Coordinates of C-alpha atoms and ligand atoms in Angstrom, one line a residue:
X1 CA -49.0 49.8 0.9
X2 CA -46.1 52.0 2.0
X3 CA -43.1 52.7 -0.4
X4 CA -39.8 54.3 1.2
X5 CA -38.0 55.0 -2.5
X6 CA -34.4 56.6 -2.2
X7 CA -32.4 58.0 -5.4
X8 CA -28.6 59.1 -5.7
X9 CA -27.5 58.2 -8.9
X10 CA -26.2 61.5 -10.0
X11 CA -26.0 65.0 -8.3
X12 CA -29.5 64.9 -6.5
X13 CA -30.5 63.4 -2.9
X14 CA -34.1 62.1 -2.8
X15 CA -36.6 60.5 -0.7
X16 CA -39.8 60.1 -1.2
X17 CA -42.9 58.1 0.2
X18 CA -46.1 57.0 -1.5
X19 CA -49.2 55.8 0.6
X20 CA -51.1 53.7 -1.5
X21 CA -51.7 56.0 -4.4
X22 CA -51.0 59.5 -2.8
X23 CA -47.1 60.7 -2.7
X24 CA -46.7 62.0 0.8
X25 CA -43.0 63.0 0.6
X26 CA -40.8 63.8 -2.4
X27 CA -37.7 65.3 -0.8
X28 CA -34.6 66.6 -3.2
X29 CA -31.6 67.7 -2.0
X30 CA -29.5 69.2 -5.2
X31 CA -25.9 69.7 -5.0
X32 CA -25.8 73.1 -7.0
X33 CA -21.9 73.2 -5.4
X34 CA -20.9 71.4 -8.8
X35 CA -21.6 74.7 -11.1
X36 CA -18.3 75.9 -10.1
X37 CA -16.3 73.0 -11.5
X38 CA -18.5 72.8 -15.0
X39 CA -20.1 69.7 -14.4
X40 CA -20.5 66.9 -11.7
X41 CA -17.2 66.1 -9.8
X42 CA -18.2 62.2 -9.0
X43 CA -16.0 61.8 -5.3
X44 CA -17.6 65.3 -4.1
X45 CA -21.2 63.6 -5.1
X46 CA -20.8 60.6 -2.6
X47 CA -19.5 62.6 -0.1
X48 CA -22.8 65.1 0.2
X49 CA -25.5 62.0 -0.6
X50 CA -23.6 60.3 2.4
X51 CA -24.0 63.1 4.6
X52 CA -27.7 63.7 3.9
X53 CA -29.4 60.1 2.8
X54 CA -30.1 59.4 6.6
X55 CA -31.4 62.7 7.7
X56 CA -33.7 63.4 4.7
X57 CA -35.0 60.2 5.1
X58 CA -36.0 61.0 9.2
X59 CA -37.9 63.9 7.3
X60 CA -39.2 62.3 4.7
X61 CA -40.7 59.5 7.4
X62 CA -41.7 62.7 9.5
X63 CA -43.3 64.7 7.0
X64 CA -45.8 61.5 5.6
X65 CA -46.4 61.3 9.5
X66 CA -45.3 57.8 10.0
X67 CA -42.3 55.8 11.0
X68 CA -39.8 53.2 9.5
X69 CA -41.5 50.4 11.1
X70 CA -44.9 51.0 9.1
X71 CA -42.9 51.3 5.8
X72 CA -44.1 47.8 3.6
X73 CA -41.2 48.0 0.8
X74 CA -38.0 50.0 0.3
X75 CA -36.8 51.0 -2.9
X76 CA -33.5 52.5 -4.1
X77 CA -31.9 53.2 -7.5
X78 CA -29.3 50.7 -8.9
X79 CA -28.3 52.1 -11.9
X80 CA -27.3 53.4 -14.3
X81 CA -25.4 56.4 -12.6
X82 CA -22.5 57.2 -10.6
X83 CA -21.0 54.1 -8.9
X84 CA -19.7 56.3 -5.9
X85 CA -23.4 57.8 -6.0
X86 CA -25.0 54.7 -6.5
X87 CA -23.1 52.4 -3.9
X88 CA -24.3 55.2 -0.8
X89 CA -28.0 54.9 -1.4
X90 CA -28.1 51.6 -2.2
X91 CA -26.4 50.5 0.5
X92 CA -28.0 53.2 2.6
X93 CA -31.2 51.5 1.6
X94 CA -30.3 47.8 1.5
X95 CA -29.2 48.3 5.3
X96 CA -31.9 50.0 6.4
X97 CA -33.9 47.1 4.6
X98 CA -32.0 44.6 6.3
X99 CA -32.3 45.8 9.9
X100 CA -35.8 46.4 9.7
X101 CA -36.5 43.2 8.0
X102 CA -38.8 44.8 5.2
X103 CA -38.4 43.4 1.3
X104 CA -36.1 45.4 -0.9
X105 CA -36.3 46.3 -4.4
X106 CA -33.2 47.7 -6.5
X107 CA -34.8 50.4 -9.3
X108 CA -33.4 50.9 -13.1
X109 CA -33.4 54.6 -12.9
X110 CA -34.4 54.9 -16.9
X111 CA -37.2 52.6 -16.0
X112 CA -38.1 55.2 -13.1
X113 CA -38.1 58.1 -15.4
X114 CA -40.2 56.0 -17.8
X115 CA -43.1 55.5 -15.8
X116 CA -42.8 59.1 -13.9
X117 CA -46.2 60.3 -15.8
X118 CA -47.6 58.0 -13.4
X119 CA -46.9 60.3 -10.7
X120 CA -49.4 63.4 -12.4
X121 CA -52.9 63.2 -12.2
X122 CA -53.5 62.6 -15.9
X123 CA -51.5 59.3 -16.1
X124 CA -50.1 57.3 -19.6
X125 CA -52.3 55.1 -20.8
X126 CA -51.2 51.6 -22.0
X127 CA -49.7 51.2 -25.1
X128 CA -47.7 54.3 -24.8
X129 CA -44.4 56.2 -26.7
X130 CA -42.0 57.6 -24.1
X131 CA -39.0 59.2 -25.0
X132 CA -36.8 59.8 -22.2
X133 CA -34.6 62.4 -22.7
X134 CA -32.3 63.2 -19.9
X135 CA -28.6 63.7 -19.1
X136 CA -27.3 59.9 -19.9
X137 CA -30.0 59.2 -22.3
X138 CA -31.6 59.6 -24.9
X139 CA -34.5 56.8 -25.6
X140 CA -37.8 56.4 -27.5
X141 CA -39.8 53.5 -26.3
X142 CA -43.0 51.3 -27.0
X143 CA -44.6 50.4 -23.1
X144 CA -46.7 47.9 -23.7
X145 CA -47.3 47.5 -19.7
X146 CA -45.3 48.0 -16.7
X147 CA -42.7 44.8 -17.7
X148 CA -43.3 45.3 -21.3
X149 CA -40.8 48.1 -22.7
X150 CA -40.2 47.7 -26.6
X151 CA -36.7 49.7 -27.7
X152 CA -37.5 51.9 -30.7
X153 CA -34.5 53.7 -31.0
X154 CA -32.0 55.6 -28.9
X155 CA -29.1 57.8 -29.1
X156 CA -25.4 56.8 -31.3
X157 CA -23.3 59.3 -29.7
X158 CA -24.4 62.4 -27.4
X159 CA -27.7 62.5 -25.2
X160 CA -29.9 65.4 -25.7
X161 CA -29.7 66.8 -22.0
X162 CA -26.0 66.0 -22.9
X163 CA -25.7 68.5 -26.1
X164 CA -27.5 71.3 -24.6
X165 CA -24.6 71.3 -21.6
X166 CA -21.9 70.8 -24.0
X167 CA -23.9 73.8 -25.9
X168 CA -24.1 75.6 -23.1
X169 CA -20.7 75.4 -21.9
X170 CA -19.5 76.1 -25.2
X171 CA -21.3 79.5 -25.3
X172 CA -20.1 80.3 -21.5
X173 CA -23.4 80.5 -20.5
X174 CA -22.9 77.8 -17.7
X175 CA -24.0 74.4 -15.4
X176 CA -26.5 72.9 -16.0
X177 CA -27.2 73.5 -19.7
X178 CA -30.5 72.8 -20.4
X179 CA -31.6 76.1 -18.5
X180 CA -29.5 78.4 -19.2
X181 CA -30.4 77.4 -23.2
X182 CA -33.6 77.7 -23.1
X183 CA -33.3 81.1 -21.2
X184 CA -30.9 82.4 -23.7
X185 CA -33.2 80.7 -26.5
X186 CA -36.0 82.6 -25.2
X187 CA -34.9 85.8 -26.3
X188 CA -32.9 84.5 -29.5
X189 CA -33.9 84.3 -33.4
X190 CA -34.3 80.5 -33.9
X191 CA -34.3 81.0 -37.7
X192 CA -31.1 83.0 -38.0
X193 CA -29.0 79.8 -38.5
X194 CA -29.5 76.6 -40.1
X195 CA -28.1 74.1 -37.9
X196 CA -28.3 70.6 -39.4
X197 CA -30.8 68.0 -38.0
X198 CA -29.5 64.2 -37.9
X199 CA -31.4 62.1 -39.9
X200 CA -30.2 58.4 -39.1
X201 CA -32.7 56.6 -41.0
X202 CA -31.7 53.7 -39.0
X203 CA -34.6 52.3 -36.4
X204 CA -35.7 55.1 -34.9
X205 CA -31.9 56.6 -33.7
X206 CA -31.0 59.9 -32.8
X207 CA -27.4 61.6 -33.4
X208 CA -26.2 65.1 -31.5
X209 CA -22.6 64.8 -32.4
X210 CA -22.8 66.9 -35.5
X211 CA -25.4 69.0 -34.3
X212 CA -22.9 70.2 -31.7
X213 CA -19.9 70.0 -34.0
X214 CA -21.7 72.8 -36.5
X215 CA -22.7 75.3 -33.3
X216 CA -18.6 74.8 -32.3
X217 CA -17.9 75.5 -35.9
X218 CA -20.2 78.6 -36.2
X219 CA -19.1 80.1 -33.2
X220 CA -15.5 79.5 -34.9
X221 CA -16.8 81.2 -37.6
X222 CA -17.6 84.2 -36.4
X223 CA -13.6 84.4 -34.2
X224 CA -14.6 82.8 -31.6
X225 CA -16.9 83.0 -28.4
X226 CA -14.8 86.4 -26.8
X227 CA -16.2 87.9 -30.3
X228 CA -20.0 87.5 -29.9
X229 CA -22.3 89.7 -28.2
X230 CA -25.2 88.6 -26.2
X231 CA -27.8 88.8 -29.1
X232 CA -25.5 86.4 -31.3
X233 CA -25.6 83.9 -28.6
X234 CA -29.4 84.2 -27.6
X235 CA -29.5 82.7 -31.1
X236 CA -27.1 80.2 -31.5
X237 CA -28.9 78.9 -28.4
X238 CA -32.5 79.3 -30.3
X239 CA -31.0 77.5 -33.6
X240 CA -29.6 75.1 -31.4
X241 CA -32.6 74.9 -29.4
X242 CA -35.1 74.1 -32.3
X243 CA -32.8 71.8 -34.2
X244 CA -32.6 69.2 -31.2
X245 CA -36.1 69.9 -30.6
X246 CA -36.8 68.7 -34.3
X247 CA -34.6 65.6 -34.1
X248 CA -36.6 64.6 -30.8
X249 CA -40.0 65.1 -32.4
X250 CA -39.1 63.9 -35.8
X251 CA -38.9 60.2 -34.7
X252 CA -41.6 60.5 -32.3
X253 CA -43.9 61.6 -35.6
X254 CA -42.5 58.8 -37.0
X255 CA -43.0 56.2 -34.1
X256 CA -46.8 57.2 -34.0
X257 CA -47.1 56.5 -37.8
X258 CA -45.7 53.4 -37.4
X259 CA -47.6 52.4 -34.0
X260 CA -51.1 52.5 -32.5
X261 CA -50.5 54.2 -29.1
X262 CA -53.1 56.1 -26.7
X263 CA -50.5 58.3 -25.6
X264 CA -47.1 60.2 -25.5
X265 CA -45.0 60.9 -22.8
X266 CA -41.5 62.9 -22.4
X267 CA -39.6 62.0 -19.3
X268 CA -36.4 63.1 -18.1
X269 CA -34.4 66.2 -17.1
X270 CA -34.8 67.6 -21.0
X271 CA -38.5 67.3 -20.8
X272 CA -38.4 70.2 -18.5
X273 CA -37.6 72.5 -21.8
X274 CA -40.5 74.4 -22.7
X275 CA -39.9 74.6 -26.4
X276 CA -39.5 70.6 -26.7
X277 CA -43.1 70.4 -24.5
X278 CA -45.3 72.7 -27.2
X279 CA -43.8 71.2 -30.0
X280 CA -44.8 67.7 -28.3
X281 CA -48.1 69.2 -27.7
X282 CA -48.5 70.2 -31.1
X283 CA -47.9 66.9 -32.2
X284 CA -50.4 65.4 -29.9
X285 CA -53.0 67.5 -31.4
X286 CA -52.2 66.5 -34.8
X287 CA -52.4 62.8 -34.1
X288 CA -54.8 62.9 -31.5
X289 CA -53.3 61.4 -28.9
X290 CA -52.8 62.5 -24.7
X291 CA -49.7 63.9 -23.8
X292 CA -48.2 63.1 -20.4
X293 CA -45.2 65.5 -19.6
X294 CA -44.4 65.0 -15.5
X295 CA -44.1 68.1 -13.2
X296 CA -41.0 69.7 -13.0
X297 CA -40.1 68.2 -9.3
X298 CA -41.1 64.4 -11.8
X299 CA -38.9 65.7 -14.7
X300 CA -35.4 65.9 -12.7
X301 CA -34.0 63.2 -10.4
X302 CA -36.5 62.3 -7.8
X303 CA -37.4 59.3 -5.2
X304 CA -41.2 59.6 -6.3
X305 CA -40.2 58.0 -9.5
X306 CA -37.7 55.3 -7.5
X307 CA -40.8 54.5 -5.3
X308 CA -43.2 54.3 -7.7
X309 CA -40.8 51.8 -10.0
X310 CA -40.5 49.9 -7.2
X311 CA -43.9 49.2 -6.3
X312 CA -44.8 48.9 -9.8
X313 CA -42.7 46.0 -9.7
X314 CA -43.1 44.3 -6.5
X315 CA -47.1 44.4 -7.7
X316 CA -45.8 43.0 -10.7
X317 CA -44.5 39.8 -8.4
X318 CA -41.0 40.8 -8.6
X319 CA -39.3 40.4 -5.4
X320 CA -35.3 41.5 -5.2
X321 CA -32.6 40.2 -3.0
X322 CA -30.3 42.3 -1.0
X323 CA -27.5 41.0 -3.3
X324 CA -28.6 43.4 -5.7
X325 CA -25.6 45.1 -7.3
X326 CA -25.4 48.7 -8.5
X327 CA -24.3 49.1 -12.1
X328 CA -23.2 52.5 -13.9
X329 CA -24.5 52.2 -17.4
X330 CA -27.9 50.7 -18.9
X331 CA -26.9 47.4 -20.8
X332 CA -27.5 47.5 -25.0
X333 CA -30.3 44.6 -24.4
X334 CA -32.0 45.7 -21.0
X335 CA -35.5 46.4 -23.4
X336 CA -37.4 44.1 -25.7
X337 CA -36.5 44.4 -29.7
X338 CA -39.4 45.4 -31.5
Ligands
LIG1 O1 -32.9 63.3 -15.8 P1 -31.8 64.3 -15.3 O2 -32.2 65.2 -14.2 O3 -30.5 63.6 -14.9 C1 -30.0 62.5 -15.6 O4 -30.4 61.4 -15.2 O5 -29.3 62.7 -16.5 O6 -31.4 65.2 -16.6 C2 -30.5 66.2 -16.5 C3 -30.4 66.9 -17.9 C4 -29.2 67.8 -18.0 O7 -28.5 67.6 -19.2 C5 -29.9 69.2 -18.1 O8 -29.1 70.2 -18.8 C6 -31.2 68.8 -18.8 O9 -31.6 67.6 -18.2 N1 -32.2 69.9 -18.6 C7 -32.7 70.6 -19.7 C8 -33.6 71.5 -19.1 N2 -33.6 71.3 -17.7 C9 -32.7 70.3 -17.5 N3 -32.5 70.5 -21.0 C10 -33.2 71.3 -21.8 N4 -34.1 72.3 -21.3 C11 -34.3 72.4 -20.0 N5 -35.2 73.3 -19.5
LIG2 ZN1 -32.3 60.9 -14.6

């Protein structure tokens, strides 16, 4: 079976193509042009996917050596994401679906990023805990199987990927955050201050708000961001760093306490952030479970995941109609209650 999967929910063009189990293409084009303005301009983001959606999918076809007529399914992310985004590779997609009269399949991005560990060669086993961390979302689930997704708990306020840009900005250290923290972090104290960590007691929640509210009210502290040097900063981000980090594995501890899984995975842009992956790994250890953390090129926006969702699906008998609608947010009852 071939899969053509196209994402553009956010600031990243993607194609990708998998051959029965063997991803042949897994193009991303990133529009970096956003760093200037602090953060993704939506309008300018439609403009660019529409100007590259058709020729990275000629290259993607070219570079897995086949062409659209041998394709089997073609899937594309629905939502959540930009609507301007969305709407240009979905319809991109549903037309080329259309005219080539080849079954269609409209992807939840989350559940893309959920079952992304599926594109490394150590894959999640069934049951397993992912927590999805990413710009939009923050979300710690129980997968049961590929249609079975239990909802453990998830943010109240910020996402994590969200609070390290807010962080990140705050500091002046730049788009996107998540980077430039952990690079700052790298060289940073992270026990010079005691930032709080949320502790919701409430399902298995997570909070950022105040968490970002005490680094704005440090850096107040000390007159302001003008006033600190580089050092101070390198560990505000540390302290910041390693308080998210403990919110994020705090309910994960808990979760595997509380349920018999073979194995943990962290998906998402966040899960790129090498602090968040050791202390994960540590974790594992402890409990003696596998840990699944995708690639880099898995961890971001990609078209692997898309195409992989899809086929996951369509093998799962679900079979979409071109009426599929694209939808900017993930609705409060879109998982199973536990
Ligand atoms: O999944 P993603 O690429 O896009 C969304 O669907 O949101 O996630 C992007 C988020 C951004 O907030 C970015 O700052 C964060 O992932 N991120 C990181 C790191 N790399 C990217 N956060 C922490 N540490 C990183 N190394
Ligand atoms: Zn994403």
């Amino acid at each position: 079976m071939i899969v053509l999967g196209i994402e553009s929910s956010c600031d990243e063009t993607s194609v990708a193509v998998i051959k029965d189990e063997e991803l042949t293409a897994n193009l991303i084009a990133s529009q970096d042009f956003h760093t200037k303005y602090g953060g993704v301009v939506p309008e300018l983001s439609s403009r660019a996917h529409l100007q590259i959606v058709n020729p990275l999918v000629k290259d993607a076809l070219k570079k897995s050596n086949i062409e659209l007529n041998d394709v089997d399914l073609i899937a594309a992310t629905a939502g959540p994401g930009l609507i301007g985004a969305l709407l240009v590779g979905l319809t991109y997609a549903k037309g080329l679906a259309f005219g080539s009269n080849k079954p269609f399949i409209g992807v939840n991005h989350i559940e893309g990023h959920i079952f992304s560990g599926f594109l490394m060669p150590q894959k999640p086993e069934f049951p397993f805990l992912s927590l999805v961390v990413s710009g939009g979302h923050t979300l710690l689930l129980l997968v049961k199987s590929f249609t079975e997704i239990y909802k453990l708990g998830s943010t109240v306020d910020d996402a994590a990927g969200e609070a390290f840009d807010k962080v990140a900005k705050l500091l002046g250290l730049g788009y996107p955050g998540g980077p430039k923290i952990q690079n700052a972090a790298s060289q940073g104290d992270g026990n010079k201050i005691d930032f709080p960590v949320s502790d919701l007691k409430q399902k298995l929640n997570f909070s950022f708000s105040g968490l970002k509210t005490a680094v704005l009210r440090y850096v107040q502290s000390q007159g302001g961001v003008a006033k600190l040097s580089e050092q101070d900063k390198n560990d505000i981000a540390a302290c910041f760093q390693s308080a998210a980090v403990k919110a994020l594995t705090r309910n994960v501890k808990r979760a595997l306490e509380l349920y018999d899984v073979k194995t943990i995975s962290v998906v998402g842009g966040v899960a790129a952030n090498a602090f968040l992956k050791s202390e994960i790994t540590k974790l594992a250890e402890k409990y003696k479970k596998n840990v699944v953390i995708p690639d880099l090129q898995f961890c971001g926006d990609n078209a692997a995941m898309i195409a992989f969702r899809g086929k996951s699906l369509y093998e799962s008998g679900v079979r979409d109609t071109l009426s599929c609608k694209p939808f900017p947010a993930l609705s409060e009852n879109h998982f199973l209650e536990i």
